XYZ file of C-alpha atoms in Angstrom:
680
model
C -110.586 -11.600 72.870
C -110.027 -15.196 71.815
C -107.377 -14.208 69.303
C -105.610 -12.089 71.865
C -105.518 -15.040 74.253
C -104.245 -17.209 71.360
C -101.486 -14.746 70.664
C -100.233 -15.271 74.250
C -100.399 -19.038 74.188
C -97.448 -21.222 73.174
C -99.684 -24.174 71.977
C -101.813 -21.931 69.916
C -102.257 -24.395 66.945
C -104.086 -27.118 68.908
C -106.101 -24.401 70.844
C -107.378 -23.038 67.573
C -108.406 -26.524 66.441
C -110.267 -27.109 69.681
C -112.057 -23.762 69.204
C -112.988 -24.866 65.651
C -114.375 -28.174 67.022
C -116.392 -26.401 69.639
C -118.059 -24.107 67.118
C -118.876 -27.078 64.843
C -120.434 -28.859 67.776
C -122.578 -25.747 68.603
C -123.577 -25.575 64.939
C -125.623 -28.708 65.270
C -127.718 -27.128 68.053
C -128.322 -23.777 66.351
C -132.030 -22.872 65.929
C -131.911 -20.876 62.663
C -129.768 -20.753 59.562
C -128.338 -17.369 60.454
C -126.878 -18.715 63.655
C -125.523 -21.726 61.874
C -123.877 -19.518 59.291
C -122.211 -17.396 62.015
C -120.936 -20.556 63.873
C -119.754 -22.100 60.678
C -117.846 -18.935 59.782
C -116.227 -18.840 63.192
C -115.229 -22.505 62.834
C -113.650 -21.958 59.467
C -111.791 -18.874 60.809
C -110.164 -20.888 63.581
C -109.381 -23.648 61.184
C -107.605 -21.152 58.954
C -105.715 -19.935 62.065
C -104.449 -23.449 62.863
C -103.580 -24.157 59.235
C -101.504 -20.963 58.906
C -99.813 -21.564 62.301
C -98.737 -25.021 61.244
C -97.493 -23.577 57.899
C -95.297 -21.116 59.796
C -93.750 -24.031 61.840
C -93.226 -26.055 58.648
C -91.551 -23.240 56.829
C -89.168 -22.732 59.648
C -88.294 -26.372 60.455
C -90.044 -29.275 58.696
C -88.980 -31.986 61.237
C -89.980 -30.041 64.301
C -93.276 -29.076 62.602
C -94.107 -32.667 62.178
C -93.435 -33.262 65.868
C -95.641 -30.287 66.784
C -98.583 -31.736 64.805
C -98.478 -35.098 66.689
C -97.099 -34.201 70.129
C -99.193 -34.853 73.215
C -100.187 -31.611 74.915
C -100.896 -32.028 78.613
C -102.245 -28.557 79.028
C -105.152 -29.356 76.714
C -105.999 -32.759 78.132
C -103.305 -34.881 76.462
C -104.643 -34.566 72.887
C -102.626 -33.889 69.711
C -103.244 -31.412 66.992
C -103.733 -34.249 64.393
C -106.174 -35.993 66.705
C -108.373 -32.888 67.183
C -108.212 -32.081 63.458
C -109.446 -35.588 62.501
C -112.210 -35.392 65.220
C -113.255 -31.891 63.868
C -113.284 -33.244 60.294
C -110.760 -30.614 59.210
C -109.470 -32.160 55.923
C -107.538 -29.087 54.919
C -105.296 -29.450 58.133
C -104.662 -33.139 57.688
C -104.002 -32.608 53.989
C -101.194 -30.160 54.540
C -97.661 -31.159 53.331
C -96.587 -31.211 57.017
C -99.219 -33.846 57.997
C -98.561 -35.763 54.835
C -94.899 -35.959 55.534
C -95.705 -36.861 59.215
C -98.038 -39.692 58.191
C -95.539 -41.085 55.722
C -92.822 -41.091 58.385
C -95.071 -42.957 60.842
C -96.145 -45.398 58.104
C -92.488 -46.497 57.553
C -91.310 -45.809 61.146
C -87.580 -46.583 61.454
C -87.377 -47.611 57.750
C -86.184 -44.898 55.447
C -89.347 -43.587 53.679
C -87.584 -42.689 50.381
C -87.329 -46.235 48.852
C -87.989 -45.273 45.251
C -85.381 -47.129 43.183
C -86.084 -50.560 41.763
C -83.198 -52.082 43.730
C -84.515 -50.650 47.009
C -88.059 -51.909 46.377
C -86.739 -55.407 45.426
C -84.737 -55.453 48.595
C -87.801 -54.507 50.611
C -89.803 -57.276 48.917
C -87.088 -59.807 49.659
C -87.001 -58.710 53.339
C -90.749 -59.192 53.603
C -90.617 -62.587 51.945
C -87.862 -63.749 54.327
C -89.812 -62.478 57.402
C -87.188 -59.698 57.963
C -84.213 -62.074 58.254
C -82.429 -60.170 55.418
C -83.890 -56.761 56.241
C -80.734 -55.499 57.988
C -78.736 -56.036 54.809
C -81.420 -55.196 52.115
C -83.436 -52.300 53.635
C -82.306 -48.725 54.205
C -83.038 -47.597 57.778
C -82.936 -44.142 59.171
C -79.584 -42.802 60.095
C -78.420 -43.020 63.675
C -78.256 -39.802 65.660
C -75.726 -39.045 68.300
C -77.563 -38.712 71.684
C -77.590 -35.262 73.207
C -75.467 -34.907 76.303
C -77.169 -32.014 78.049
C -79.748 -29.447 77.771
C -79.059 -25.767 77.906
C -81.057 -24.875 81.013
C -79.638 -21.422 81.061
C -81.687 -20.447 77.996
C -84.631 -18.230 79.159
C -86.975 -16.356 76.826
C -89.099 -13.634 78.227
C -92.810 -13.303 77.308
C -94.942 -10.529 78.630
C -97.943 -12.858 79.088
C -97.734 -16.561 78.358
C -99.905 -19.569 79.017
C -97.464 -22.420 79.371
C -97.784 -26.045 80.268
C -97.345 -26.562 83.987
C -96.296 -29.756 85.742
C -95.388 -30.612 89.333
C -92.157 -28.867 90.336
C -91.112 -31.920 92.304
C -90.143 -33.678 89.053
C -86.447 -32.787 88.441
C -85.202 -31.625 85.073
C -82.929 -34.190 83.522
C -79.576 -32.896 82.516
C -78.673 -35.930 80.519
C -80.770 -38.106 78.415
C -80.384 -40.790 75.813
C -83.837 -40.890 74.324
C -85.877 -37.823 73.485
C -89.178 -39.652 73.014
C -90.965 -42.441 75.029
C -91.026 -45.761 73.297
C -94.795 -46.262 73.893
C -95.626 -43.381 71.629
C -94.565 -42.299 68.107
C -90.747 -42.227 67.981
C -89.675 -42.624 64.399
C -87.310 -39.645 64.707
C -85.687 -40.866 67.965
C -82.907 -43.120 66.729
C -79.657 -43.372 68.703
C -76.849 -45.791 68.377
C -75.686 -47.263 71.726
C -72.850 -49.625 72.559
C -73.970 -52.992 73.952
C -72.173 -54.616 76.828
C -72.996 -58.256 76.414
C -72.621 -58.982 72.667
C -70.803 -57.567 69.725
C -71.795 -54.421 67.977
C -72.630 -56.248 64.765
C -74.948 -58.746 66.408
C -76.663 -55.999 68.334
C -77.270 -53.885 65.315
C -78.658 -56.953 63.407
C -81.296 -57.701 66.005
C -82.072 -54.035 66.493
C -82.749 -53.639 62.815
C -84.801 -56.791 62.806
C -87.013 -55.528 65.627
C -87.328 -52.068 63.949
C -88.382 -53.770 60.662
C -91.260 -55.718 62.216
C -92.418 -52.696 64.177
C -93.018 -50.669 61.008
C -96.745 -50.213 60.233
C -95.894 -50.800 56.555
C -94.523 -54.203 57.322
C -97.406 -55.017 59.566
C -99.788 -54.108 56.752
C -97.938 -56.255 54.262
C -98.110 -59.346 56.481
C -101.748 -58.825 57.385
C -102.651 -58.455 53.699
C -100.983 -61.629 52.755
C -102.574 -63.414 55.732
C -106.040 -62.093 54.694
C -105.583 -63.302 51.114
C -104.571 -66.740 52.388
C -107.690 -66.753 54.628
C -109.997 -65.958 51.725
C -108.508 -68.714 49.561
C -108.712 -71.172 52.458
C -112.314 -70.207 53.234
C -113.255 -70.502 49.590
C -111.633 -73.902 49.184
C -113.367 -75.078 52.401
C -116.817 -74.040 51.140
C -116.320 -75.410 47.602
C -114.723 -78.800 48.319
C -114.754 -79.771 52.006
C -118.036 -78.589 53.396
C -119.678 -81.978 53.940
C -121.723 -83.641 56.719
C -119.746 -86.041 58.953
C -119.977 -89.643 57.963
C -118.657 -92.956 59.386
C -115.638 -92.657 57.004
C -114.862 -88.998 57.976
C -116.453 -88.337 61.376
C -114.342 -85.256 62.135
C -114.273 -81.874 60.323
C -111.557 -81.015 57.737
C -108.289 -79.303 58.792
C -109.179 -76.325 56.594
C -112.310 -75.738 58.540
C -110.327 -75.844 61.839
C -107.863 -73.316 60.514
C -110.628 -71.042 59.176
C -112.259 -71.040 62.721
C -108.922 -70.184 64.359
C -108.184 -67.369 61.948
C -111.658 -65.803 62.337
C -111.524 -66.108 66.092
C -108.014 -64.441 66.326
C -109.286 -61.544 64.119
C -112.269 -61.135 66.401
C -109.929 -60.937 69.408
C -107.802 -58.318 67.592
C -110.955 -56.185 66.838
C -111.952 -56.424 70.513
C -108.476 -55.322 71.626
C -108.547 -52.366 69.211
C -111.999 -51.387 70.584
C -110.745 -51.436 74.185
C -107.483 -49.521 73.290
C -109.160 -46.416 71.987
C -108.374 -43.010 73.259
C -111.838 -42.508 74.750
C -111.949 -43.343 78.423
C -115.599 -43.882 78.723
C -117.416 -46.885 77.264
C -119.952 -44.667 75.565
C -117.144 -42.768 73.825
C -115.569 -45.962 72.712
C -118.901 -47.088 71.157
C -119.334 -43.752 69.507
C -115.892 -43.682 67.868
C -115.928 -47.372 66.856
C -119.407 -47.768 65.558
C -121.238 -44.400 65.020
C -118.537 -42.451 63.246
C -117.959 -45.105 60.577
C -121.259 -46.924 60.624
C -121.026 -48.702 57.222
C -117.611 -50.272 57.914
C -118.736 -51.223 61.478
C -121.916 -52.951 60.213
C -119.883 -54.972 57.693
C -117.374 -55.952 60.326
C -120.076 -57.026 62.792
C -122.135 -58.858 60.232
C -119.135 -60.862 59.130
C -118.573 -62.367 62.624
C -122.200 -62.835 63.397
C -122.926 -64.744 60.212
C -119.853 -66.872 60.601
C -120.695 -68.027 64.126
C -124.372 -68.545 63.313
C -123.425 -70.653 60.299
C -120.864 -72.559 62.513
C -123.531 -73.328 65.190
C -125.905 -74.614 62.540
C -123.157 -76.551 60.963
C -122.735 -78.707 64.082
C -126.388 -78.716 65.339
C -128.140 -79.467 61.928
C -125.627 -81.546 60.138
C -127.419 -84.951 59.891
C -128.557 -84.678 56.287
C -127.600 -82.561 53.276
C -130.865 -80.663 53.411
C -130.222 -79.527 56.960
C -126.640 -78.711 56.074
C -127.702 -76.463 53.244
C -128.912 -73.795 55.659
C -125.501 -73.575 57.239
C -123.820 -73.476 53.861
C -126.098 -70.642 52.630
C -125.224 -68.515 55.698
C -121.447 -69.188 55.455
C -121.607 -68.442 51.697
C -123.102 -65.014 52.345
C -120.522 -64.534 55.074
C -117.783 -65.280 52.680
C -119.168 -62.597 50.286
C -118.802 -60.092 53.189
C -115.334 -61.145 53.863
C -114.418 -60.427 50.313
C -116.046 -57.015 50.575
C -113.901 -56.323 53.714
C -110.706 -56.995 51.648
C -111.348 -53.631 49.826
C -110.083 -51.800 52.849
C -106.604 -52.856 51.968
C -106.826 -50.803 48.829
C -107.135 -47.572 50.866
C -103.364 -47.336 51.185
C -103.091 -46.663 47.409
C -103.282 -42.987 46.326
C -105.385 -43.848 43.247
C -107.728 -46.417 44.916
C -108.266 -44.872 48.324
C -110.564 -41.974 47.118
C -112.555 -44.594 45.033
C -113.485 -46.405 48.175
C -114.728 -43.172 49.632
C -116.819 -42.606 46.503
C -118.310 -46.045 46.916
C -119.173 -45.400 50.523
C -120.764 -42.112 49.763
C -122.702 -43.512 46.755
C -124.076 -46.231 49.033
C -125.417 -43.515 51.294
C -127.102 -41.946 48.250
C -128.451 -45.303 47.171
C -129.980 -45.934 50.621
C -132.090 -42.695 50.302
C -132.968 -43.482 46.722
C -134.132 -46.994 47.518
C -137.035 -45.555 49.448
C -138.302 -43.724 46.324
C -137.779 -46.867 44.200
C -139.624 -49.010 46.712
C -142.654 -46.720 46.742
C -142.859 -46.786 42.917
C -142.451 -50.696 42.888
C -145.165 -51.305 45.532
C -147.511 -48.746 43.916
C -147.375 -50.453 40.529
C -147.332 -53.970 41.931
C -150.466 -53.522 44.125
C -152.371 -51.499 41.535
C -151.652 -53.838 38.649
C -152.402 -57.101 40.585
C -155.623 -55.552 41.860
C -156.906 -55.092 38.329
C -155.546 -58.281 36.691
C -154.510 -61.736 37.971
C -151.418 -62.733 36.034
C -151.591 -66.471 37.221
C -155.233 -67.020 36.254
C -154.333 -69.067 33.164
C -151.374 -70.860 34.784
C -151.340 -73.672 37.253
C -149.550 -71.680 39.896
C -150.861 -70.503 43.188
C -153.120 -67.421 43.471
C -152.308 -64.276 45.469
C -152.957 -64.942 49.173
C -152.476 -62.789 52.315
C -149.136 -64.066 53.515
C -145.618 -62.825 53.164
C -144.332 -65.350 50.735
C -147.274 -64.897 48.333
C -147.095 -61.095 48.489
C -143.388 -61.139 47.800
C -143.784 -63.595 44.968
C -146.563 -61.852 43.088
C -145.977 -58.130 43.835
C -142.356 -57.321 44.917
C -140.390 -59.940 42.947
C -141.762 -59.372 39.409
C -142.028 -55.566 39.621
C -138.407 -55.360 40.931
C -136.967 -56.572 37.624
C -139.044 -53.976 35.685
C -136.476 -51.481 36.847
C -133.904 -53.253 34.692
C -136.169 -53.205 31.661
C -137.167 -56.859 31.932
C -140.857 -56.581 30.772
C -141.170 -59.804 28.746
C -143.145 -61.829 31.268
C -145.363 -58.767 32.125
C -146.203 -57.959 28.554
C -146.637 -61.628 27.553
C -149.436 -62.163 30.104
C -151.111 -58.883 29.128
C -150.802 -59.335 25.332
C -152.293 -62.907 25.584
C -155.630 -61.458 26.713
C -155.652 -58.655 24.092
C -154.800 -60.869 21.182
C -157.408 -63.442 22.224
C -160.338 -61.051 22.377
C -159.302 -58.727 19.514
C -160.497 -61.190 16.847
C -162.301 -60.164 13.673
C -165.792 -60.856 15.050
C -165.218 -58.430 17.948
C -163.279 -55.824 16.130
C -166.385 -54.056 14.748
C -167.865 -53.139 18.224
C -165.023 -52.294 20.596
C -167.256 -50.887 23.309
C -169.395 -54.126 23.343
C -166.178 -56.148 23.592
C -164.964 -54.261 26.629
C -168.215 -54.642 28.449
C -168.679 -58.340 27.756
C -165.064 -59.153 28.583
C -163.746 -57.357 31.769
C -160.363 -59.082 31.534
C -159.735 -57.209 28.229
C -160.489 -53.816 29.866
C -158.236 -54.459 32.909
C -155.508 -55.765 30.545
C -155.472 -52.582 28.487
C -155.664 -50.350 31.652
C -152.732 -52.362 33.176
C -150.695 -51.823 29.886
C -151.292 -48.066 30.199
C -150.160 -48.106 33.840
C -147.097 -50.107 32.823
C -146.124 -47.579 30.248
C -146.380 -44.654 32.813
C -144.469 -46.807 35.367
C -141.583 -47.499 32.958
C -141.497 -43.855 32.048
C -141.345 -42.817 35.657
C -138.852 -45.414 36.935
C -136.573 -46.178 33.993
C -136.206 -42.669 32.630
C -136.818 -40.230 35.470
C -135.716 -41.978 38.613
C -132.719 -43.872 37.137
C -131.353 -40.735 35.556
C -131.869 -38.961 38.879
C -129.742 -41.686 40.571
C -127.009 -41.278 37.911
C -126.977 -37.579 38.551
C -126.653 -38.111 42.238
C -123.739 -40.488 41.643
C -122.047 -37.995 39.247
C -122.323 -35.234 41.843
C -120.785 -37.491 44.574
C -118.074 -38.606 42.282
C -117.151 -35.089 41.258
C -117.215 -33.858 44.840
C -114.647 -36.433 45.920
C -112.723 -36.143 42.716
C -112.127 -32.424 43.214
C -110.530 -33.105 46.552
C -108.783 -36.452 45.742
C -105.480 -35.775 47.626
C -107.141 -34.289 50.649
C -109.651 -37.180 50.901
C -106.880 -39.771 50.515
C -104.666 -38.200 53.167
C -107.580 -37.832 55.561
C -108.712 -41.485 55.115
C -105.146 -42.775 55.382
C -104.872 -41.403 58.886
C -107.252 -44.120 60.255
C -105.470 -46.838 58.389
C -101.987 -45.785 59.736
C -103.323 -45.403 63.219
C -104.805 -48.923 63.144
C -101.615 -50.603 62.006
C -99.466 -48.542 64.293
C -101.168 -50.099 67.295
C -101.271 -53.686 65.807
C -98.915 -56.324 67.095
C -96.158 -57.492 64.683
C -97.630 -61.029 64.383
C -100.480 -61.612 62.030
C -103.393 -64.032 62.232
C -103.468 -66.758 63.363
C -100.064 -66.255 65.138
C -101.369 -63.139 66.629
C -102.939 -65.274 69.354
C -99.482 -65.517 70.883
C -99.374 -61.736 71.434
C -102.947 -61.787 72.785
C -101.979 -64.512 75.289
C -98.947 -62.539 76.382
C -101.033 -59.402 76.879
C -103.680 -61.221 78.845
C -101.040 -62.684 81.191
C -99.628 -59.200 81.732
C -103.123 -57.810 82.401
C -103.862 -60.480 84.998
C -100.497 -59.947 86.523
C -101.138 -56.162 86.904
C -104.565 -56.870 88.383
C -103.037 -59.186 91.004
C -100.257 -56.731 91.848
C -102.867 -54.063 92.474
C -104.763 -56.259 94.804
C -101.629 -57.153 96.647
C -100.460 -53.460 96.718
C -97.089 -54.518 95.297
C -94.843 -51.932 93.709
C -94.807 -53.193 90.146
C -93.348 -51.187 87.189
C -96.114 -49.278 85.441
C -96.616 -50.336 81.830
C -98.092 -48.109 79.058
C -100.201 -48.940 76.049
C -99.086 -47.692 72.732
C -100.430 -44.197 72.028
C -100.736 -42.516 68.567
C -98.949 -39.439 69.882
C -95.399 -38.234 70.271
C -94.506 -38.139 73.935
C -91.384 -36.391 75.240
C -89.111 -38.294 77.537
C -88.808 -35.381 79.883
C -90.095 -31.810 80.555
C -87.280 -30.229 78.563
C -88.619 -31.827 75.258
C -92.098 -30.475 75.802
C -90.598 -27.045 76.718
C -88.529 -27.105 73.502
C -91.583 -27.902 71.404
C -93.739 -25.199 73.029
C -90.963 -22.560 72.593
C -90.465 -23.477 68.971
C -94.220 -23.352 68.197
C -94.507 -19.977 70.072
C -91.484 -18.542 68.211
C -92.513 -19.785 64.775
C -96.116 -18.581 64.994
C -95.510 -15.389 67.063
C -95.342 -13.040 64.037
C -98.532 -14.462 62.414
C -100.362 -14.262 65.712
C -99.408 -10.493 66.088
C -100.612 -9.780 62.603
C -103.963 -11.427 63.365
C -104.401 -9.318 66.535
C -103.399 -6.129 64.728
C -105.837 -6.853 61.934
C -103.270 -6.993 59.030
C -104.421 -9.546 56.364
C -101.159 -11.292 56.001
C -100.658 -14.994 55.154
C -98.320 -17.337 56.933
C -96.517 -18.038 53.719
C -95.526 -14.374 53.428
C -94.674 -13.969 57.084
C -92.099 -16.729 57.070
C -90.283 -17.052 53.703
C -89.398 -20.415 52.289
C -85.760 -19.347 52.378
C -85.882 -20.122 56.089
C -86.159 -23.790 55.406
C -82.555 -24.688 54.797
C -80.751 -27.974 54.817
C -78.998 -27.750 58.226
C -77.767 -30.594 60.431
C -80.068 -31.428 63.420
C -79.380 -28.994 66.157
C -81.180 -27.755 69.311
C -83.514 -24.923 69.344
C -80.905 -22.521 70.444
C -78.812 -23.145 67.313
C -81.915 -22.699 65.142
C -82.868 -19.422 66.801
C -79.281 -18.151 66.371
C -78.974 -19.190 62.714
C -80.020 -17.337 59.542
C -83.722 -18.083 59.801
C -84.523 -15.474 62.522
C -82.450 -12.865 60.732
C -84.392 -13.491 57.534
C -87.649 -13.234 59.331
C -86.632 -10.009 61.102
C -85.302 -8.563 57.820
C -88.629 -9.279 56.190
C -90.541 -7.579 58.953
C -88.261 -4.533 58.828
C -88.624 -4.337 55.070
C -92.372 -4.281 55.485
C -92.257 -1.584 58.159
C -89.994 0.569 56.035
C -92.238 0.246 53.005
C -95.231 1.323 55.191
C -93.296 4.249 56.677
C -92.325 5.393 53.075
C -95.896 5.341 51.970
C -97.001 7.424 54.958
C -94.199 9.956 54.384
C -95.198 10.251 50.726
C -98.764 10.956 51.689
C -97.643 13.641 54.174
C -95.483 15.337 51.564
C -98.429 15.448 49.121
C -100.700 16.814 51.907
C -98.097 19.472 52.825
C -97.712 20.622 49.214
C -101.469 21.045 49.009
C -101.468 23.068 52.261
C -98.697 25.338 50.908
C -100.663 25.950 47.686
C -103.805 26.890 49.700
C -101.867 29.079 52.073
C -100.246 30.859 49.143
C -103.674 31.520 47.517
C -104.986 32.980 50.779
C -101.993 35.263 51.227
C -102.221 36.485 47.650
C -105.844 37.323 48.187
C -105.147 39.150 51.491
C -102.383 41.188 49.776
C -104.747 42.326 47.049
C -107.230 43.817 49.510
C -104.382 45.188 51.596
C -105.533 43.600 54.882
C -102.154 44.044 56.603
C -99.339 46.614 56.465
C -96.778 43.835 56.848
C -95.297 42.362 53.702
C -96.444 38.911 52.556
C -94.255 36.072 54.068
C -92.565 33.686 51.871
C -93.362 29.895 52.188
C -90.403 27.503 52.316
C -90.456 24.458 49.948
C -90.441 20.922 51.354
C -86.906 19.676 51.632
C -85.945 15.998 51.836
C -83.347 14.542 54.161
C -80.675 14.699 51.451
C -81.309 18.359 50.759
C -83.193 18.092 47.478
C -86.141 20.391 46.911
C -89.284 18.603 46.022
């Protein structure tokens, strides 16, 4: 029934992804494995339905298929296909060539994505170094499109039963438009040249190109990467050379410390802004998306800010002496280590390095579970060995006492390094006892020696325990950890491209929403947005008619109803044949339903021109050929069956003639004749 309903929907791709997400959510609440397998199979079936539907659209028109994958669908709550696929953890959908081309187009925005030559890359580097001043001359941008004058409202396609997007009929259809897409969404494909009224065409194009250059997520990423490297160098220089307590000669803090505080604070404001700008409307949904779904990255991000401000508070409250200042320096040093680890996220944009970061994150999860086993083995040996023999009896060090510091120093700390094979201190203390008592005068009677000297017996027993501990930890557990790492590495390596494309989505989405300015200058953008927010709040209280502003949304939003209608009709037309084959039960693939010959290099036209071009004729011809082949097979089977019937009837009539069952003569059977008159 669900597949029948999908076949009558125009937005069937996103609907199938939502069905897959629902089944995956139910899978977590299943009571037995059989129910989980059934739900998992249903989820995979709808995933395959969505994947094949997107392939049908991509084979027909690549540009429109990319728009279908990222468009906002009001009928389904304003979500997009790519958003649902990422939330459902559908890597095969995100890893399709259509989504890869889409993310690549969003990454460069108005800049031409195919910048492969050395001269083009050098021009892009020069433009970044000059803060975009030379970008209109050195960088290739997407070609301008002539704006459409009118929509063909007379086009009407009949569907027996359709589920379409509905809006209020009071909104008039626009007959003329200049922009297809709203500027607060994704609009990389919406580029129109217009004639300015106030200034010359050349000056207008220069500033338009300059604005488009700085709005590109790729350019934002480049500037933020350079800013982060500068921040790490500045923070390192500050801790190494200028972290000193105030004196009479230098009562104030150094300028590097002031700049580090400003940069960290602006980065904190940006993270808060990104947290509040998430798609989830409820606060619980924002916390779930920001912290729970990517717990490891979130913990590192939170720890970096907490340690920095704790160290900063201790820096100004306990800065009288160098001893008091050392506490703050230790905390800030650990915080700097975390900031260096956070810089690894910039490597996720590289195709070769992105999957390696996923491997590291998954290996850390394996290590967290393995740490529990190692900890049990360490504590077991440490407590057992120290209960039999006191290693510090002959030294002038403190004995084992019941406090945290003493337990850590005598039990946890020395046994931890046994995991790395460092047994020198352990064996030296044990061998000292054995070599002392195993003299010539005691060698004759070993049993008497063990009774008279209990330290010797406990030393030998501890050495036996140490041998088994090293065998268990260094050979068994360490090799088990290596095997776990190898399995994780191979699992990610087998799906390198899919993993990289899936992880790149979050990176592109983050920098799509970022302001063009980078820290610390990003505080200017934050101040402007704060002023706008306060102005909107005041206007609501005063009930003034202020123009509504929209936050940037990682979706493609049509400027009017005609654009949404065009998208829905295209998706319905491109996937209609595949949907009918699924309902009829024919095991056909989308790649065979829509041949690749349908993807032709044609100039951008409307949906009417595409539907009237060669692609529909090719698709209809393919369907007709399949039907004709099926009919020929049926006719051949009928002919064979008819010949068998004729042979049987001939045998029966011969038998009846031999026994003379009738006075009438035996009738003659006619041979099967084809349409062209040939006898079979």
